[in-house]
């Protein structure tokens, strides 16, 4: 019986001659279609060996077509962030503004003056782009943009502190996330890490005692980023460290991470140190990410004294961590938005931070009315959103979410992430057995997409209905 069924299966060469296969070949290429047909036939053979019957030719072709769809779609895809974490590292951190997206697309599509001096008609430097704007915004003497902040720290330490000593407080030996630890990055640079003070209390005198007139290359301050130091604690201010460094001719480097250019306090949040403040306090170098609170593309910004920045620029590692033209274009567009004073309205990260809870409640109400129309019950819940991205740990922004009540929250959250039909995945969060969709992190222009995907998911997963 099995072998008889097996014989009913068509050969790959026969299937390749069908009009359906020919249409697939025109779109995806011969090689890909043949592979998909082989895989579909192999699956059919296995099911026959397990006691099944031979599928029809149309069924094999349909299976192959489905396999092509999966094999030939990129693994990286947009998602809707309904998690309530604004700068979500796993979800790609800062969404770009429209202006930044357009700028990146424009240089991606053609040639540009990346390393070409249009005035002189000769080779120029990619490092001039964005540097002028960064200087203007922060008051720094000079600036350099690299691939990310980890690269910025690595480059700075490699260029300035290799085989010399870097003083850092024991309270600042942080793990950034994804297992990356500041002490490891420091060691990688060849710098010798000199830990000073204790986990909870470090004083200027601890640095002073560890400071060596020849061996000390840098005093490094690292922003705590993702944890808070509270209770019986002390750390010297940047001003104090700068004064100590100046006394001994040792520069202070301030690794800020989130690197805000705006004050977070008007939004009911704690104060997040800004780049301008660190420069004004006298830090010789400041490092920050481009895609945290700055709200731009992934990048590492290094700002500070011209003579130090020049040494970094000339270091061989600078080439290995350099940024591409699309990053520079998006970064310049983002910085211009700050210069013109439109950051809060135009940069998605700041728009999300600044949105009034009432506006979010209204949006969630609209979502609710819509799904009520499908006979699905839900509730509005007041939530606490967070900024994330290694900034403002423990700080919360009041928000609103739609709660879907279901006996299988994990199944619904999974279905939202992995829709049954092509579409944009939704990242929700589960709290107290409810699936929550937090409006603060959903881009308003994604509302209709969110509802469409929700409609699709709710057809598969039972939720409480309006009538029960
Ligand atoms: C986030 C962070 C980094 C790493 O920045 P990336 O841009 O992710 O490389 C380094 N230092 C601090 C203090 C940070 O918060």
Short mmCIF file of C-alpha atoms and ligand atoms in Angstrom, two decimals:
data_model
loop_
_atom_site.label_atom_id
_atom_site.label_comp_id
_atom_site.label_asym_id
_atom_site.label_seq_id
_atom_site.Cartn_x
_atom_site.Cartn_y
_atom_site.Cartn_z
CA UNK A 1 0.00 0.00 0.00
CA UNK A 2 2.77 2.44 1.04
CA UNK A 3 4.91 1.80 -2.03
CA UNK A 4 1.88 2.06 -4.28
CA UNK A 5 1.08 5.47 -2.79
CA UNK A 6 4.72 6.50 -3.13
CA UNK A 7 4.61 5.67 -6.84
CA UNK A 8 1.67 8.07 -7.26
CA UNK A 9 3.89 11.00 -6.36
CA UNK A 10 5.02 12.97 -9.42
CA UNK A 11 8.72 13.54 -10.16
CA UNK A 12 10.29 16.94 -9.50
CA UNK A 13 10.97 17.29 -13.25
CA UNK A 14 7.28 16.73 -14.04
CA UNK A 15 6.15 19.29 -11.47
CA UNK A 16 8.66 21.82 -12.81
CA UNK A 17 6.84 21.72 -16.15
CA UNK A 18 3.45 22.70 -14.69
CA UNK A 19 2.12 26.23 -15.29
CA UNK A 20 1.97 26.77 -11.51
CA UNK A 21 5.66 25.93 -11.12
CA UNK A 22 6.57 28.06 -14.12
CA UNK A 23 4.84 31.05 -12.52
CA UNK A 24 6.77 30.44 -9.31
CA UNK A 25 10.04 30.12 -11.26
CA UNK A 26 9.44 33.48 -12.95
CA UNK A 27 9.19 35.06 -9.51
CA UNK A 28 11.65 33.15 -7.36
CA UNK A 29 14.10 31.48 -9.74
CA UNK A 30 14.53 27.87 -10.88
CA UNK A 31 16.87 26.78 -8.10
CA UNK A 32 14.58 27.95 -5.28
CA UNK A 33 11.48 26.36 -6.81
CA UNK A 34 13.21 23.02 -7.40
CA UNK A 35 14.38 22.97 -3.77
CA UNK A 36 10.89 23.78 -2.51
CA UNK A 37 9.35 21.03 -4.67
CA UNK A 38 11.93 18.53 -3.40
CA UNK A 39 11.12 19.47 0.18
CA UNK A 40 7.36 19.23 -0.45
CA UNK A 41 7.75 15.78 -2.04
CA UNK A 42 9.97 14.60 0.81
CA UNK A 43 7.32 15.72 3.29
CA UNK A 44 4.70 13.82 1.26
CA UNK A 45 6.87 10.66 1.28
CA UNK A 46 7.26 10.85 5.03
CA UNK A 47 3.56 11.20 5.55
CA UNK A 48 2.91 8.19 3.27
CA UNK A 49 5.46 6.12 5.20
CA UNK A 50 3.57 7.09 8.34
CA UNK A 51 0.43 5.55 6.80
CA UNK A 52 -0.97 8.51 4.86
CA UNK A 53 -2.05 8.66 1.26
CA UNK A 54 -0.38 10.49 -1.61
CA UNK A 55 -1.36 14.16 -1.83
CA UNK A 56 -2.67 15.53 -5.10
CA UNK A 57 -0.34 17.29 -7.48
CA UNK A 58 -2.06 20.59 -6.62
CA UNK A 59 -1.47 19.94 -2.92
CA UNK A 60 2.25 19.33 -3.48
CA UNK A 61 2.50 22.52 -5.53
CA UNK A 62 0.63 24.50 -2.88
CA UNK A 63 2.93 23.12 -0.18
CA UNK A 64 5.99 24.10 -2.26
CA UNK A 65 4.58 27.58 -2.75
CA UNK A 66 4.08 27.94 1.00
CA UNK A 67 7.67 26.77 1.61
CA UNK A 68 8.95 29.38 -0.83
CA UNK A 69 7.07 32.09 1.01
CA UNK A 70 8.74 31.12 4.28
CA UNK A 71 12.21 30.53 2.81
CA UNK A 72 12.26 33.76 0.83
CA UNK A 73 11.02 36.20 3.42
CA UNK A 74 13.61 38.12 5.40
CA UNK A 75 13.97 37.16 9.04
CA UNK A 76 14.21 40.81 10.07
CA UNK A 77 10.81 42.46 9.95
CA UNK A 78 8.95 45.39 11.50
CA UNK A 79 6.85 44.76 14.60
CA UNK A 80 4.34 46.78 16.59
CA UNK A 81 5.71 47.52 20.04
CA UNK A 82 2.81 47.30 22.48
CA UNK A 83 5.10 46.39 25.38
CA UNK A 84 5.14 49.83 27.00
CA UNK A 85 8.96 50.02 26.90
CA UNK A 86 9.85 52.98 24.70
CA UNK A 87 13.53 52.35 23.97
CA UNK A 88 13.33 48.57 23.71
CA UNK A 89 16.76 47.23 22.77
CA UNK A 90 15.35 43.90 21.58
CA UNK A 91 12.92 45.75 19.32
CA UNK A 92 15.51 47.97 17.69
CA UNK A 93 15.56 50.88 20.15
CA UNK A 94 14.60 54.30 18.73
CA UNK A 95 12.21 54.46 15.76
CA UNK A 96 13.48 57.11 13.34
CA UNK A 97 11.64 60.33 12.56
CA UNK A 98 10.22 60.76 9.11
CA UNK A 99 12.90 63.31 8.33
CA UNK A 100 15.66 60.88 9.38
CA UNK A 101 14.11 58.03 7.36
CA UNK A 102 13.91 60.18 4.27
CA UNK A 103 17.49 61.37 4.67
CA UNK A 104 18.77 57.79 5.00
CA UNK A 105 16.74 56.57 2.03
CA UNK A 106 17.99 59.42 -0.11
CA UNK A 107 21.70 58.67 0.35
CA UNK A 108 21.07 54.91 0.21
CA UNK A 109 19.52 55.20 -3.22
CA UNK A 110 22.48 56.85 -4.90
CA UNK A 111 25.87 58.44 -4.54
CA UNK A 112 26.65 61.11 -1.96
CA UNK A 113 29.52 63.29 -0.78
CA UNK A 114 30.40 60.87 2.03
CA UNK A 115 34.15 61.39 1.64
CA UNK A 116 34.20 64.03 -1.02
CA UNK A 117 34.79 67.74 -0.60
CA UNK A 118 32.34 69.41 -2.97
CA UNK A 119 34.03 72.81 -2.63
CA UNK A 120 37.51 71.59 -3.56
CA UNK A 121 36.44 68.74 -5.82
CA UNK A 122 38.71 66.28 -4.03
CA UNK A 123 38.78 63.61 -1.34
CA UNK A 124 37.14 64.77 1.86
CA UNK A 125 36.42 63.18 5.24
CA UNK A 126 33.34 61.29 6.37
CA UNK A 127 34.06 62.61 9.84
CA UNK A 128 32.95 66.15 9.01
CA UNK A 129 29.33 65.02 8.67
CA UNK A 130 27.30 65.37 11.87
CA UNK A 131 30.35 66.73 13.74
CA UNK A 132 29.42 70.36 13.05
CA UNK A 133 25.87 69.84 14.34
CA UNK A 134 27.02 67.90 17.39
CA UNK A 135 29.45 70.70 18.30
CA UNK A 136 26.72 73.29 17.88
CA UNK A 137 24.25 71.36 20.04
CA UNK A 138 26.58 70.41 22.88
CA UNK A 139 29.29 73.05 23.02
CA UNK A 140 31.97 70.37 22.52
CA UNK A 141 35.17 71.38 20.69
CA UNK A 142 34.93 68.42 18.37
CA UNK A 143 32.95 65.24 17.77
CA UNK A 144 33.38 61.81 16.19
CA UNK A 145 30.66 59.33 15.27
CA UNK A 146 31.29 55.58 15.34
CA UNK A 147 29.16 52.46 15.08
CA UNK A 148 27.75 52.38 18.62
CA UNK A 149 28.57 53.46 22.14
CA UNK A 150 30.39 50.24 23.01
CA UNK A 151 32.68 50.94 20.03
CA UNK A 152 33.07 54.53 21.21
CA UNK A 153 34.30 53.36 24.63
CA UNK A 154 36.56 50.73 23.08
CA UNK A 155 38.09 53.22 20.65
CA UNK A 156 38.61 55.92 23.28
CA UNK A 157 40.27 53.55 25.73
CA UNK A 158 42.40 51.91 23.02
CA UNK A 159 43.62 55.26 21.73
CA UNK A 160 44.17 56.97 25.08
CA UNK A 161 44.77 54.34 27.72
CA UNK A 162 46.38 51.26 26.16
CA UNK A 163 48.81 49.71 28.63
CA UNK A 164 48.05 52.50 31.06
CA UNK A 165 45.63 52.85 33.91
CA UNK A 166 42.00 53.91 33.97
CA UNK A 167 40.38 54.73 37.30
CA UNK A 168 36.75 53.71 37.76
CA UNK A 169 34.49 53.47 40.79
CA UNK A 170 33.42 49.99 41.91
CA UNK A 171 29.84 51.29 41.77
CA UNK A 172 30.11 51.78 38.01
CA UNK A 173 31.35 48.40 36.77
CA UNK A 174 28.08 47.79 34.99
CA UNK A 175 26.69 45.19 32.64
CA UNK A 176 24.90 47.04 29.84
CA UNK A 177 22.73 44.13 28.74
CA UNK A 178 23.16 41.21 26.39
CA UNK A 179 26.02 40.16 28.67
CA UNK A 180 28.25 43.10 27.71
CA UNK A 181 30.19 44.41 30.64
CA UNK A 182 32.11 47.65 30.90
CA UNK A 183 35.08 45.93 32.62
CA UNK A 184 35.34 43.47 29.70
CA UNK A 185 35.24 46.26 27.10
CA UNK A 186 37.93 48.07 29.06
CA UNK A 187 40.20 45.03 29.20
CA UNK A 188 39.71 44.47 25.48
CA UNK A 189 41.20 47.90 24.87
CA UNK A 190 44.41 46.98 26.65
CA UNK A 191 43.75 49.51 29.40
CA UNK A 192 44.44 48.50 33.01
CA UNK A 193 41.36 48.81 35.12
CA UNK A 194 41.96 50.36 38.53
CA UNK A 195 38.87 49.96 40.69
CA UNK A 196 38.44 52.58 43.37
CA UNK A 197 36.07 52.99 46.31
CA UNK A 198 33.41 50.46 47.26
CA UNK A 199 30.21 49.20 45.70
CA UNK A 200 28.07 51.75 47.54
CA UNK A 201 30.42 54.59 48.48
CA UNK A 202 33.23 56.15 46.49
CA UNK A 203 34.85 59.51 47.29
CA UNK A 204 37.14 61.83 45.37
CA UNK A 205 39.92 60.87 47.75
CA UNK A 206 39.64 57.26 46.54
CA UNK A 207 40.50 58.44 43.04
CA UNK A 208 43.21 60.75 44.38
CA UNK A 209 44.87 57.88 46.24
CA UNK A 210 44.84 55.62 43.19
CA UNK A 211 46.00 58.30 40.79
CA UNK A 212 49.53 57.81 39.47
CA UNK A 213 51.28 60.81 37.87
CA UNK A 214 52.59 58.78 34.92
CA UNK A 215 50.53 55.61 34.64
CA UNK A 216 47.03 57.05 34.98
CA UNK A 217 45.67 57.79 31.51
CA UNK A 218 42.04 58.51 32.32
CA UNK A 219 39.44 58.84 35.00
CA UNK A 220 36.33 57.11 33.70
CA UNK A 221 32.83 57.78 34.91
CA UNK A 222 30.12 55.41 33.69
CA UNK A 223 26.43 56.21 33.94
CA UNK A 224 24.59 53.51 35.89
CA UNK A 225 22.13 53.22 33.01
CA UNK A 226 19.97 50.34 34.09
CA UNK A 227 20.07 50.30 37.86
CA UNK A 228 19.72 52.77 40.70
CA UNK A 229 22.15 53.29 43.52
CA UNK A 230 20.24 54.22 46.64
CA UNK A 231 20.51 54.01 50.38
CA UNK A 232 23.89 54.51 52.05
CA UNK A 233 25.66 55.64 48.90
CA UNK A 234 28.04 58.25 47.59
CA UNK A 235 29.73 59.05 44.32
CA UNK A 236 31.71 62.20 43.53
CA UNK A 237 30.16 64.64 41.08
CA UNK A 238 31.61 65.06 37.62
CA UNK A 239 32.79 68.53 38.67
CA UNK A 240 34.81 67.04 41.51
CA UNK A 241 36.40 64.46 39.25
CA UNK A 242 37.23 67.10 36.65
CA UNK A 243 38.87 69.27 39.33
CA UNK A 244 40.96 66.33 40.52
CA UNK A 245 41.93 65.42 36.97
CA UNK A 246 42.88 69.01 36.15
CA UNK A 247 45.19 69.10 39.16
CA UNK A 248 47.14 66.14 37.79
CA UNK A 249 46.69 66.62 34.07
CA UNK A 250 44.43 63.55 33.76
CA UNK A 251 41.40 63.81 31.46
CA UNK A 252 37.98 62.63 32.63
CA UNK A 253 35.84 60.56 30.28
CA UNK A 254 32.09 60.38 30.92
CA UNK A 255 30.29 57.40 29.41
CA UNK A 256 26.69 58.56 29.44
CA UNK A 257 25.01 55.82 27.42
CA UNK A 258 21.58 57.27 26.87
CA UNK A 259 23.02 60.71 26.12
CA UNK A 260 19.99 62.93 26.23
CA UNK A 261 20.06 66.38 24.68
CA UNK A 262 16.84 67.40 26.44
CA UNK A 263 15.80 67.65 30.06
CA UNK A 264 13.55 64.74 31.06
CA UNK A 265 12.13 66.44 34.17
CA UNK A 266 9.29 68.37 32.49
CA UNK A 267 7.79 64.96 31.64
CA UNK A 268 7.52 63.88 35.26
CA UNK A 269 10.70 61.85 35.06
CA UNK A 270 13.90 62.04 37.08
CA UNK A 271 16.78 64.00 35.66
CA UNK A 272 18.78 62.11 33.04
CA UNK A 273 22.24 63.63 32.57
CA UNK A 274 22.59 65.45 29.26
CA UNK A 275 25.58 65.60 26.97
CA UNK A 276 25.73 69.41 27.26
CA UNK A 277 25.96 69.20 31.06
CA UNK A 278 28.90 66.81 30.92
CA UNK A 279 30.72 68.98 28.40
CA UNK A 280 30.00 72.09 30.50
CA UNK A 281 31.25 70.31 33.62
CA UNK A 282 34.58 69.84 31.87
CA UNK A 283 34.57 66.20 30.79
CA UNK A 284 37.39 65.80 28.26
CA UNK A 285 35.36 63.16 26.42
CA UNK A 286 31.71 62.20 26.55
CA UNK A 287 30.33 59.05 24.91
CA UNK A 288 26.69 58.27 24.16
CA UNK A 289 24.46 56.12 21.95
CA UNK A 290 22.65 57.58 18.95
CA UNK A 291 19.59 55.37 19.36
CA UNK A 292 18.71 55.74 23.02
CA UNK A 293 17.28 59.05 24.29
CA UNK A 294 18.85 60.90 21.36
CA UNK A 295 16.19 59.17 19.27
CA UNK A 296 18.31 58.66 16.18
CA UNK A 297 20.03 55.77 14.39
CA UNK A 298 22.36 53.27 16.06
CA UNK A 299 25.63 55.15 16.53
CA UNK A 300 28.27 55.96 19.10
CA UNK A 301 28.84 59.65 19.67
CA UNK A 302 32.17 60.83 21.03
CA UNK A 303 32.37 64.48 21.97
CA UNK A 304 35.00 66.55 23.66
CA UNK A 305 38.42 68.09 23.39
CA UNK A 306 39.65 68.54 19.85
CA UNK A 307 43.11 67.17 20.45
CA UNK A 308 41.75 63.92 21.98
CA UNK A 309 39.12 63.47 19.28
CA UNK A 310 41.86 63.84 16.69
CA UNK A 311 43.86 61.04 18.30
CA UNK A 312 40.78 58.81 18.20
CA UNK A 313 40.13 59.67 14.57
CA UNK A 314 43.66 58.63 13.61
CA UNK A 315 43.63 55.35 15.55
CA UNK A 316 43.47 52.20 13.33
CA UNK A 317 40.41 50.97 15.23
CA UNK A 318 38.47 54.05 14.03
CA UNK A 319 38.31 52.47 10.58
CA UNK A 320 36.96 49.23 12.00
CA UNK A 321 34.13 50.95 13.86
CA UNK A 322 33.22 53.62 11.33
CA UNK A 323 29.64 54.45 10.43
CA UNK A 324 28.03 54.19 7.02
CA UNK A 325 26.38 56.88 4.96
CA UNK A 326 22.80 56.00 5.91
CA UNK A 327 23.60 56.30 9.61
CA UNK A 328 25.25 59.68 9.12
CA UNK A 329 22.33 60.92 7.06
CA UNK A 330 19.75 59.83 9.66
CA UNK A 331 21.87 61.24 12.47
CA UNK A 332 22.29 64.64 10.79
CA UNK A 333 18.54 64.80 10.16
CA UNK A 334 17.86 63.95 13.82
CA UNK A 335 20.33 66.57 15.05
CA UNK A 336 18.84 69.21 12.76
CA UNK A 337 15.46 68.50 14.34
CA UNK A 338 16.98 69.35 17.73
CA UNK A 339 18.64 72.49 16.37
CA UNK A 340 15.31 73.73 15.06
CA UNK A 341 13.60 72.98 18.36
CA UNK A 342 11.16 70.35 17.03
CA UNK A 343 12.53 67.26 18.78
CA UNK A 344 9.55 66.73 21.07
CA UNK A 345 7.01 66.86 18.26
CA UNK A 346 9.01 65.06 15.58
CA UNK A 347 11.26 62.42 17.15
CA UNK A 348 9.16 59.32 17.96
CA UNK A 349 10.96 58.59 21.25
CA UNK A 350 10.25 62.08 22.57
CA UNK A 351 6.75 62.13 21.18
CA UNK A 352 6.05 58.92 23.12
CA UNK A 353 7.58 60.36 26.29
CA UNK A 354 5.60 63.59 25.95
CA UNK A 355 2.15 62.18 25.13
CA UNK A 356 -0.45 62.97 27.80
CA UNK A 357 -2.06 59.91 29.41
CA UNK A 358 -5.51 61.19 28.47
CA UNK A 359 -4.58 61.09 24.78
CA UNK A 360 -3.49 57.47 25.22
CA UNK A 361 -6.71 56.62 27.04
CA UNK A 362 -8.74 57.99 24.15
CA UNK A 363 -6.79 55.87 21.69
CA UNK A 364 -7.28 52.71 23.74
CA UNK A 365 -10.99 53.54 23.99
CA UNK A 366 -11.10 53.64 20.21
CA UNK A 367 -9.38 50.23 20.02
CA UNK A 368 -11.88 48.90 22.52
CA UNK A 369 -14.94 50.19 20.64
CA UNK A 370 -13.57 48.59 17.52
CA UNK A 371 -13.06 45.14 19.00
CA UNK A 372 -16.37 45.41 20.83
CA UNK A 373 -17.87 45.53 17.36
CA UNK A 374 -16.42 42.06 16.78
CA UNK A 375 -18.10 40.79 19.95
CA UNK A 376 -14.89 40.66 21.96
CA UNK A 377 -14.74 41.88 25.54
CA UNK A 378 -11.83 43.88 26.89
CA UNK A 379 -11.04 46.37 29.61
CA UNK A 380 -9.04 49.55 29.82
CA UNK A 381 -6.26 49.42 32.37
CA UNK A 382 -4.00 52.15 33.69
CA UNK A 383 -0.41 50.99 33.27
CA UNK A 384 3.10 52.22 33.85
CA UNK A 385 5.25 52.52 30.75
CA UNK A 386 9.02 52.89 30.98
CA UNK A 387 11.65 54.69 28.94
CA UNK A 388 14.06 51.73 28.80
CA UNK A 389 17.30 51.60 26.83
CA UNK A 390 19.51 51.98 29.86
CA UNK A 391 18.01 55.27 30.90
CA UNK A 392 15.91 56.37 33.84
CA UNK A 393 15.80 53.01 35.67
CA UNK A 394 12.83 52.69 37.98
CA UNK A 395 11.12 55.71 36.40
CA UNK A 396 7.61 55.27 35.06
CA UNK A 397 5.28 57.11 32.73
CA UNK A 398 1.55 56.70 33.37
CA UNK A 399 -0.05 54.99 30.40
CA UNK A 400 -3.12 53.08 29.25
CA UNK A 401 -3.49 49.62 27.82
CA UNK A 402 -6.18 47.44 26.36
CA UNK A 403 -6.51 44.22 28.35
CA UNK A 404 -7.79 41.10 26.63
CA UNK A 405 -9.22 38.54 28.98
CA UNK A 406 -8.49 35.01 27.91
CA UNK A 407 -7.92 31.65 29.54
CA UNK A 408 -4.81 31.23 27.38
CA UNK A 409 -2.85 34.50 27.54
CA UNK A 410 0.37 32.83 26.40
CA UNK A 411 -1.36 31.41 23.33
CA UNK A 412 -2.83 34.79 22.41
CA UNK A 413 0.47 36.62 22.94
CA UNK A 414 2.12 33.97 20.77
CA UNK A 415 -0.50 34.32 18.06
CA UNK A 416 0.02 38.10 18.07
CA UNK A 417 3.74 37.58 17.59
CA UNK A 418 3.31 34.86 14.97
CA UNK A 419 0.22 35.74 12.94
CA UNK A 420 -1.40 32.97 10.92
CA UNK A 421 -1.34 35.13 7.82
CA UNK A 422 1.33 37.51 6.59
CA UNK A 423 1.23 40.74 8.56
CA UNK A 424 3.00 42.72 11.21
CA UNK A 425 3.68 40.95 14.53
CA UNK A 426 2.50 42.63 17.74
CA UNK A 427 4.62 42.46 20.89
CA UNK A 428 2.26 42.56 23.88
CA UNK A 429 2.92 41.90 27.54
CA UNK A 430 1.15 39.62 29.96
CA UNK A 431 0.25 40.88 33.40
CA UNK A 432 -1.91 39.04 35.91
CA UNK A 433 -3.13 36.65 33.27
CA UNK A 434 -4.23 39.41 30.90
CA UNK A 435 -2.74 40.27 27.54
CA UNK A 436 -1.96 44.00 27.63
CA UNK A 437 -1.51 46.26 24.65
CA UNK A 438 0.11 49.46 25.92
CA UNK A 439 -0.69 52.48 23.78
CA UNK A 440 2.32 54.57 24.76
CA UNK A 441 4.72 52.66 22.54
CA UNK A 442 2.39 51.98 19.61
CA UNK A 443 3.02 54.58 16.92
CA UNK A 444 -0.32 56.35 16.30
CA UNK A 445 0.00 55.67 12.57
CA UNK A 446 0.06 51.94 13.39
CA UNK A 447 -3.35 51.89 15.07
CA UNK A 448 -5.20 50.50 12.06
CA UNK A 449 -2.57 47.83 11.46
CA UNK A 450 -2.75 46.89 15.12
CA UNK A 451 -6.52 46.45 14.91
CA UNK A 452 -6.30 44.43 11.72
CA UNK A 453 -3.75 42.04 13.23
CA UNK A 454 -5.74 41.83 16.44
CA UNK A 455 -8.82 40.87 14.45
CA UNK A 456 -6.87 38.10 12.78
CA UNK A 457 -5.44 36.74 16.04
CA UNK A 458 -8.79 36.81 17.85
CA UNK A 459 -10.24 34.43 15.30
CA UNK A 460 -7.87 31.72 16.53
CA UNK A 461 -7.70 32.27 20.26
CA UNK A 462 -10.77 32.23 22.49
CA UNK A 463 -11.26 35.41 24.52
CA UNK A 464 -14.13 36.56 26.69
CA UNK A 465 -16.94 37.74 24.48
CA UNK A 466 -19.16 40.73 25.04
CA UNK A 467 -22.21 38.58 25.63
CA UNK A 468 -20.78 36.30 28.35
C1 LIG B 1 23.95 51.54 26.41
C2 LIG B 1 25.27 51.87 26.99
C3 LIG B 1 26.45 51.52 26.33
C4 LIG B 1 26.44 50.75 25.04
O1 LIG B 1 25.89 51.50 24.03
P1 LIG B 1 25.55 50.79 22.61
O2 LIG B 1 25.16 51.93 21.77
O3 LIG B 1 24.50 49.80 22.89
O4 LIG B 1 26.82 50.15 22.15
C5 LIG B 1 27.65 51.87 26.92
N1 LIG B 1 27.68 52.54 28.08
C6 LIG B 1 26.58 52.91 28.74
C7 LIG B 1 26.70 53.65 30.02
C8 LIG B 1 25.32 52.58 28.22
O5 LIG B 1 24.21 52.91 28.87
#
